[in-house]
Coordinates of C-alpha atoms and ligand atoms in Angstrom, one line a residue:
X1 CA -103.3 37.9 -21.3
X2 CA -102.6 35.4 -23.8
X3 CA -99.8 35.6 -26.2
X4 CA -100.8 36.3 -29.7
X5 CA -99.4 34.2 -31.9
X6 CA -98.5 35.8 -35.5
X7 CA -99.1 33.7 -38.6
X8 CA -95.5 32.6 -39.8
X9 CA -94.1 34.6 -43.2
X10 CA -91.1 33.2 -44.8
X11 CA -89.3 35.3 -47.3
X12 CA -87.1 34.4 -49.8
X13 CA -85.0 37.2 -51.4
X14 CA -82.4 37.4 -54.2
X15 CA -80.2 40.1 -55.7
X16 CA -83.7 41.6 -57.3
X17 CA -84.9 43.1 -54.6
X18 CA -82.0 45.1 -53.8
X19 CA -82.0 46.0 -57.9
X20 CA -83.8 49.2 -57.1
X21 CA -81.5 50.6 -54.6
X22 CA -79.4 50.4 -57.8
X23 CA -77.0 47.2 -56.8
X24 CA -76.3 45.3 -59.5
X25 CA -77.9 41.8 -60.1
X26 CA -75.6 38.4 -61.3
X27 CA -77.6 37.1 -64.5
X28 CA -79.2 40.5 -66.0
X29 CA -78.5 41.7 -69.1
X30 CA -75.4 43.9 -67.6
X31 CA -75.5 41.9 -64.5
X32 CA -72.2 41.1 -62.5
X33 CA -71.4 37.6 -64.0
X34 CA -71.4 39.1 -67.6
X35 CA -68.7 41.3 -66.4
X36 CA -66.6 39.2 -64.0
X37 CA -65.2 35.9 -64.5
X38 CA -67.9 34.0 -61.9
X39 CA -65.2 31.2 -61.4
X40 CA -62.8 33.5 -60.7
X41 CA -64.2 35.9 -58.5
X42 CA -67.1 33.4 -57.0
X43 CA -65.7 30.0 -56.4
X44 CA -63.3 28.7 -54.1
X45 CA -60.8 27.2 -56.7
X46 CA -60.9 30.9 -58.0
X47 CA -59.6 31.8 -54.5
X48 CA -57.1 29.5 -54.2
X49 CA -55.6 30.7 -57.8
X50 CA -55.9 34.7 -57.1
X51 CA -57.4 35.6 -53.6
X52 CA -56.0 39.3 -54.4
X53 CA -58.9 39.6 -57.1
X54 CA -61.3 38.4 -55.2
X55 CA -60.4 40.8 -52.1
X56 CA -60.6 43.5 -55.2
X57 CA -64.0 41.9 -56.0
X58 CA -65.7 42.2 -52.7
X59 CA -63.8 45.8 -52.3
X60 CA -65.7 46.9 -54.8
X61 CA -69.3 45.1 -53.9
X62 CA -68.5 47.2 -50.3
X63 CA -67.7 50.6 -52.2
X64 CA -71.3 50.3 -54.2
X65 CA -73.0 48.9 -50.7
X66 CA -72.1 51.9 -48.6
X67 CA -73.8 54.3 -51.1
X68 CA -77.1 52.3 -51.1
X69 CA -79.9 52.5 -49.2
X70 CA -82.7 50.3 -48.4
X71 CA -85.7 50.8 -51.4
X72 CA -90.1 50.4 -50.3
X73 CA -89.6 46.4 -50.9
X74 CA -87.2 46.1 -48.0
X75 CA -89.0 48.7 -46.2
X76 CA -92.2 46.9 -46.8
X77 CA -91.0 43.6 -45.6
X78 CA -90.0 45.1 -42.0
X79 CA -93.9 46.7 -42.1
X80 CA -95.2 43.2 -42.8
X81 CA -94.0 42.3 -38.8
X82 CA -96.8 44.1 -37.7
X83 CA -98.6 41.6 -39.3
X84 CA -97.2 38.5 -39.5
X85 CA -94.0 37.1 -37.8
X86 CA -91.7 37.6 -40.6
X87 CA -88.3 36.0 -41.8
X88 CA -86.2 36.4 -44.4
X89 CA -83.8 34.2 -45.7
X90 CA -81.8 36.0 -48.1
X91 CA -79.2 35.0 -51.0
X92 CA -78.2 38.7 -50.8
X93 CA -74.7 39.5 -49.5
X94 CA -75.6 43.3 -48.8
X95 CA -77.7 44.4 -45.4
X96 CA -80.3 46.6 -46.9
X97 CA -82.7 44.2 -45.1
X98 CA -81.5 44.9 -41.9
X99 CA -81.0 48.1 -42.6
X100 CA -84.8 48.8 -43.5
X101 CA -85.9 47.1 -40.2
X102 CA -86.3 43.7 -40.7
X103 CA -85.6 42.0 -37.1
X104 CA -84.9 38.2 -38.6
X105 CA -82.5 38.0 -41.5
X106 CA -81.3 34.8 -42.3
X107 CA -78.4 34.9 -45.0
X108 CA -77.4 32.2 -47.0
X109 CA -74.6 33.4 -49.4
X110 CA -72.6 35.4 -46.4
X111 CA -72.1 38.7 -46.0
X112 CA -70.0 41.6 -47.5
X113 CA -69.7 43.9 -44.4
X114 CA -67.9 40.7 -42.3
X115 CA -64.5 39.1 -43.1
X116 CA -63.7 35.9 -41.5
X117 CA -60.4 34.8 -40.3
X118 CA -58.6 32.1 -42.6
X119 CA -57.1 30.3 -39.5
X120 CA -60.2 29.6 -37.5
X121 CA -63.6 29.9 -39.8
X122 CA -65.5 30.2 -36.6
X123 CA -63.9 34.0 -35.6
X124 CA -66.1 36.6 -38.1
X125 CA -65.5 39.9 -37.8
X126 CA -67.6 43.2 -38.6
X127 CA -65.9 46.2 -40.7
X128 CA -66.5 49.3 -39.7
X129 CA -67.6 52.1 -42.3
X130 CA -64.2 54.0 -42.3
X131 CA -62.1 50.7 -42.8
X132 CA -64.2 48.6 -45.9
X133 CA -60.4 47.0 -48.2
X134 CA -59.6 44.4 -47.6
X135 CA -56.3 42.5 -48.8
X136 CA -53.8 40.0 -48.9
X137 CA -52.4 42.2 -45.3
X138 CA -55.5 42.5 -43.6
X139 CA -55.2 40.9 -40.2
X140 CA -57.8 40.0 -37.9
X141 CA -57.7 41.4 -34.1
X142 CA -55.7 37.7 -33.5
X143 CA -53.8 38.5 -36.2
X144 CA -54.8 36.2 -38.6
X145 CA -55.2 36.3 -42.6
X146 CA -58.8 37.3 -43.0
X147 CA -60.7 36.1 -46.5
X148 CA -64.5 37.6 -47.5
X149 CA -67.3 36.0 -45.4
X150 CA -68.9 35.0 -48.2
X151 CA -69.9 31.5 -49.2
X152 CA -67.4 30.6 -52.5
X153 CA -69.3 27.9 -55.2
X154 CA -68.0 24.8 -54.6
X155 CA -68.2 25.5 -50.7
X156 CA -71.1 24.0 -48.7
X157 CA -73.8 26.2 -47.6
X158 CA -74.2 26.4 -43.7
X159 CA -77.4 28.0 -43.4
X160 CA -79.7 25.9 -45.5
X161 CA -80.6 23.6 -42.8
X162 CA -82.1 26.1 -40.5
X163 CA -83.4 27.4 -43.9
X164 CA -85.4 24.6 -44.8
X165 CA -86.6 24.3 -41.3
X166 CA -88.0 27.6 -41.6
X167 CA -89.3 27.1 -45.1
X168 CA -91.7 23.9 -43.4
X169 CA -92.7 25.9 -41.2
X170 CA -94.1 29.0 -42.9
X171 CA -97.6 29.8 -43.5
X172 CA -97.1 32.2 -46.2
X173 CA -94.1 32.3 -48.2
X174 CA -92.9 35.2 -50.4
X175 CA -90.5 34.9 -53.3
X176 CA -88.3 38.3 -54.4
X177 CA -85.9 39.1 -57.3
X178 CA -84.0 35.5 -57.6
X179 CA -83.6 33.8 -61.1
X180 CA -83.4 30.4 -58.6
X181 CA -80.6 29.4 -60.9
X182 CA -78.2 28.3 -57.8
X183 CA -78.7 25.4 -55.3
X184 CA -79.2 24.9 -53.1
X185 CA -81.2 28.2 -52.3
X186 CA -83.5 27.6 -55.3
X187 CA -84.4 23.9 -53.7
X188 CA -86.0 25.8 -50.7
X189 CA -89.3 26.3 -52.2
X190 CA -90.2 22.6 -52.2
X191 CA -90.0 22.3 -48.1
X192 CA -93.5 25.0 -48.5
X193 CA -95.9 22.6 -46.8
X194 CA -98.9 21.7 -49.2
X195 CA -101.6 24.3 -49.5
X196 CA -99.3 27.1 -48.2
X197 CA -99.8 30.3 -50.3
X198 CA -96.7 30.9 -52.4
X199 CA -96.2 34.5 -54.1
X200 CA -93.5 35.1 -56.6
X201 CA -92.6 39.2 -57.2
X202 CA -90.1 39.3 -60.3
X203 CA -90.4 41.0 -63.4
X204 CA -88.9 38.6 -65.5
X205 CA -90.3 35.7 -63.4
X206 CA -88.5 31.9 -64.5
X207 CA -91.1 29.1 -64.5
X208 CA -92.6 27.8 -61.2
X209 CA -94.4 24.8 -60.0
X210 CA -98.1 25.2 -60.5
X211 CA -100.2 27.1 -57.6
X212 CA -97.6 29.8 -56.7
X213 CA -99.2 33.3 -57.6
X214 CA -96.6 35.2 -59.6
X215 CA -96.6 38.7 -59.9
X216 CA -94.8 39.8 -62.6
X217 CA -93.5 43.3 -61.4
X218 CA -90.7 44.9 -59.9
X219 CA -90.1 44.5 -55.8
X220 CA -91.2 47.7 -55.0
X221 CA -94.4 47.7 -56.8
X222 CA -95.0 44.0 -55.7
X223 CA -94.6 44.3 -52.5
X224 CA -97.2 47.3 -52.7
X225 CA -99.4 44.8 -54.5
X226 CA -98.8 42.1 -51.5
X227 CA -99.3 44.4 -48.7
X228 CA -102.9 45.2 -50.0
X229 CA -102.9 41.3 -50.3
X230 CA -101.7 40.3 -46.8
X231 CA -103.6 42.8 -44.6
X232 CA -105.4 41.6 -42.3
X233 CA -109.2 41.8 -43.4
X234 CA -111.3 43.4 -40.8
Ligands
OAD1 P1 -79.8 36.7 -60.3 O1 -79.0 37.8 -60.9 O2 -79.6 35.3 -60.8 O3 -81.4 37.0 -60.6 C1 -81.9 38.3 -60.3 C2 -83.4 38.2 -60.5 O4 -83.9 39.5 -60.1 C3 -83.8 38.0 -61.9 O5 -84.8 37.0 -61.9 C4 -84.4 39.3 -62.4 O6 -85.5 39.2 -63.2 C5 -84.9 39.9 -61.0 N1 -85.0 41.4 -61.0 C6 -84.3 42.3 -61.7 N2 -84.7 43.6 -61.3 C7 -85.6 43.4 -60.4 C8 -86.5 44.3 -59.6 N3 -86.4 45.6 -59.7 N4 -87.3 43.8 -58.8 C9 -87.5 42.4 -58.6 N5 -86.7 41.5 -59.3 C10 -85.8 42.0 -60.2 O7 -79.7 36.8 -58.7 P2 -80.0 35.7 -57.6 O8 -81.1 34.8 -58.0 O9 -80.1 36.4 -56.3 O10 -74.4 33.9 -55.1 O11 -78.7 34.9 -57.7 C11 -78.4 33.9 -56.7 C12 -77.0 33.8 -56.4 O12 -76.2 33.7 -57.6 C13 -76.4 35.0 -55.7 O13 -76.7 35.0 -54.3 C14 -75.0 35.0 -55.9 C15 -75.0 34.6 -57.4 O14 -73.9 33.8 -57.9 C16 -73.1 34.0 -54.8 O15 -72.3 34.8 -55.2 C17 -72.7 33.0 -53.8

């Protein structure tokens, strides 16, 4: 029998889809950055000057995490790959995506549940749920000094090639929750081939090129909104 090919969806997600499942966002009104110093606790000079606060930082990004769980607009995106063949490429740091379901999750920014060795960048490690602080101490299994695997500003971002690549390819591309304030995440919109359908779910949506359909709502209602959209039609 021949293989059915599923039309490719490529999602891009920021911290507004996870807004719901009440983690905080960076640039809202109450939003992280207005209560944390962002080159302090975000960049890698910050690092260098006081890694203990940035440990703290992510400690406390891992506390809120755990008590989380996935809202309808993650859970709707993992019921879209009955549909389509779905990926998600997400600026998010937490794993309510994978959590919901979703079987492709591409992350951009790093992630809060790994810690990567300070020695050899290559060696990343999971925490386990009973063991989230990390500090100046924490070791590695080799022993090593361990920082948060989380891309700093000012460090390169290793995942936006394959990104990109998956951005061309799409046939349908989704926009969630992101002010597309940072670079190069914001960029990826502009590898959408010509013609592609382009939806944009945020209720305080930032001005986009001409063509994309915005729908000015919050994920969980938009992403209701887009399932009746992206349904298969009999
Ligand atoms: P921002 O905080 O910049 O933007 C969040 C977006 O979510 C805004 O456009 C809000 O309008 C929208 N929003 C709020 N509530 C929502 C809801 N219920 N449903 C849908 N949208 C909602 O977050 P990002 O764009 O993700 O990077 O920020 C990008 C990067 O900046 C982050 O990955 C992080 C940060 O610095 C690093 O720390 C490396």
């Amino acid at each position: 029998m021949a293989e059915v090919k599923l039309p490719k969806l490529v999602v891009l997600t920021g911290a507004g889809v996870s807004a719901e499942s009440g983690i905080k966002t960076y640039r809202d009104a109450g939003g992280l950055w207005e209560n944390y110093p962002v080159m302090e606790v975000a960049s890698a000079a910050g690092f260098n000057r006081n890694p203990a606060l940035i440990h703290d930082f992510y400690n406390a990004r891992r506390a809120e995490l755990v008590k989380a769980q996935p809202n309808d607009a993650h859970r709707a995106l993992a019921e879209l790959e009955k549909w389509y063949d779905v990926t998600v490429i997400t600026q998010n740091v937490d794993n309510l995506h994978e959590r919901a379901g979703s079987s492709n999750v591409l992350h951009l920014h790093g992630e809060l549940m790994k810690i990567r060795s300070m020695k050899h960048p290559e060696r990343v490690c999971e925490l386990t749920p009973d063991n989230l602080t990390t500090s100046l101490d924490t070791r590695d299994p080799y022993g090593d000094p361990v920082r948060p695997h989380i891309v700093f500003f000012q460090e390169a971002v290793p995942n936006i090639e394959p990104a990109a690549k998956l951005m061309e390819q799409a046939d349908v591309v989704v926009i969630i929750g992101t002010s597309m304030a940072v670079y190069p995440a914001a960029g990826l919109i502009h590898y959408a081939r010509r013609g592609v359908p382009v939806y944009y779910i945020d209720p305080r949506p930032v001005p986009v090129p001409d063509g994309i359909t915005v729908l000015p709502v919050k994920a969980t209602e938009g992403m209701r909104q887009l399932i009746e959209i992206l349904r298969p039609k009999p």
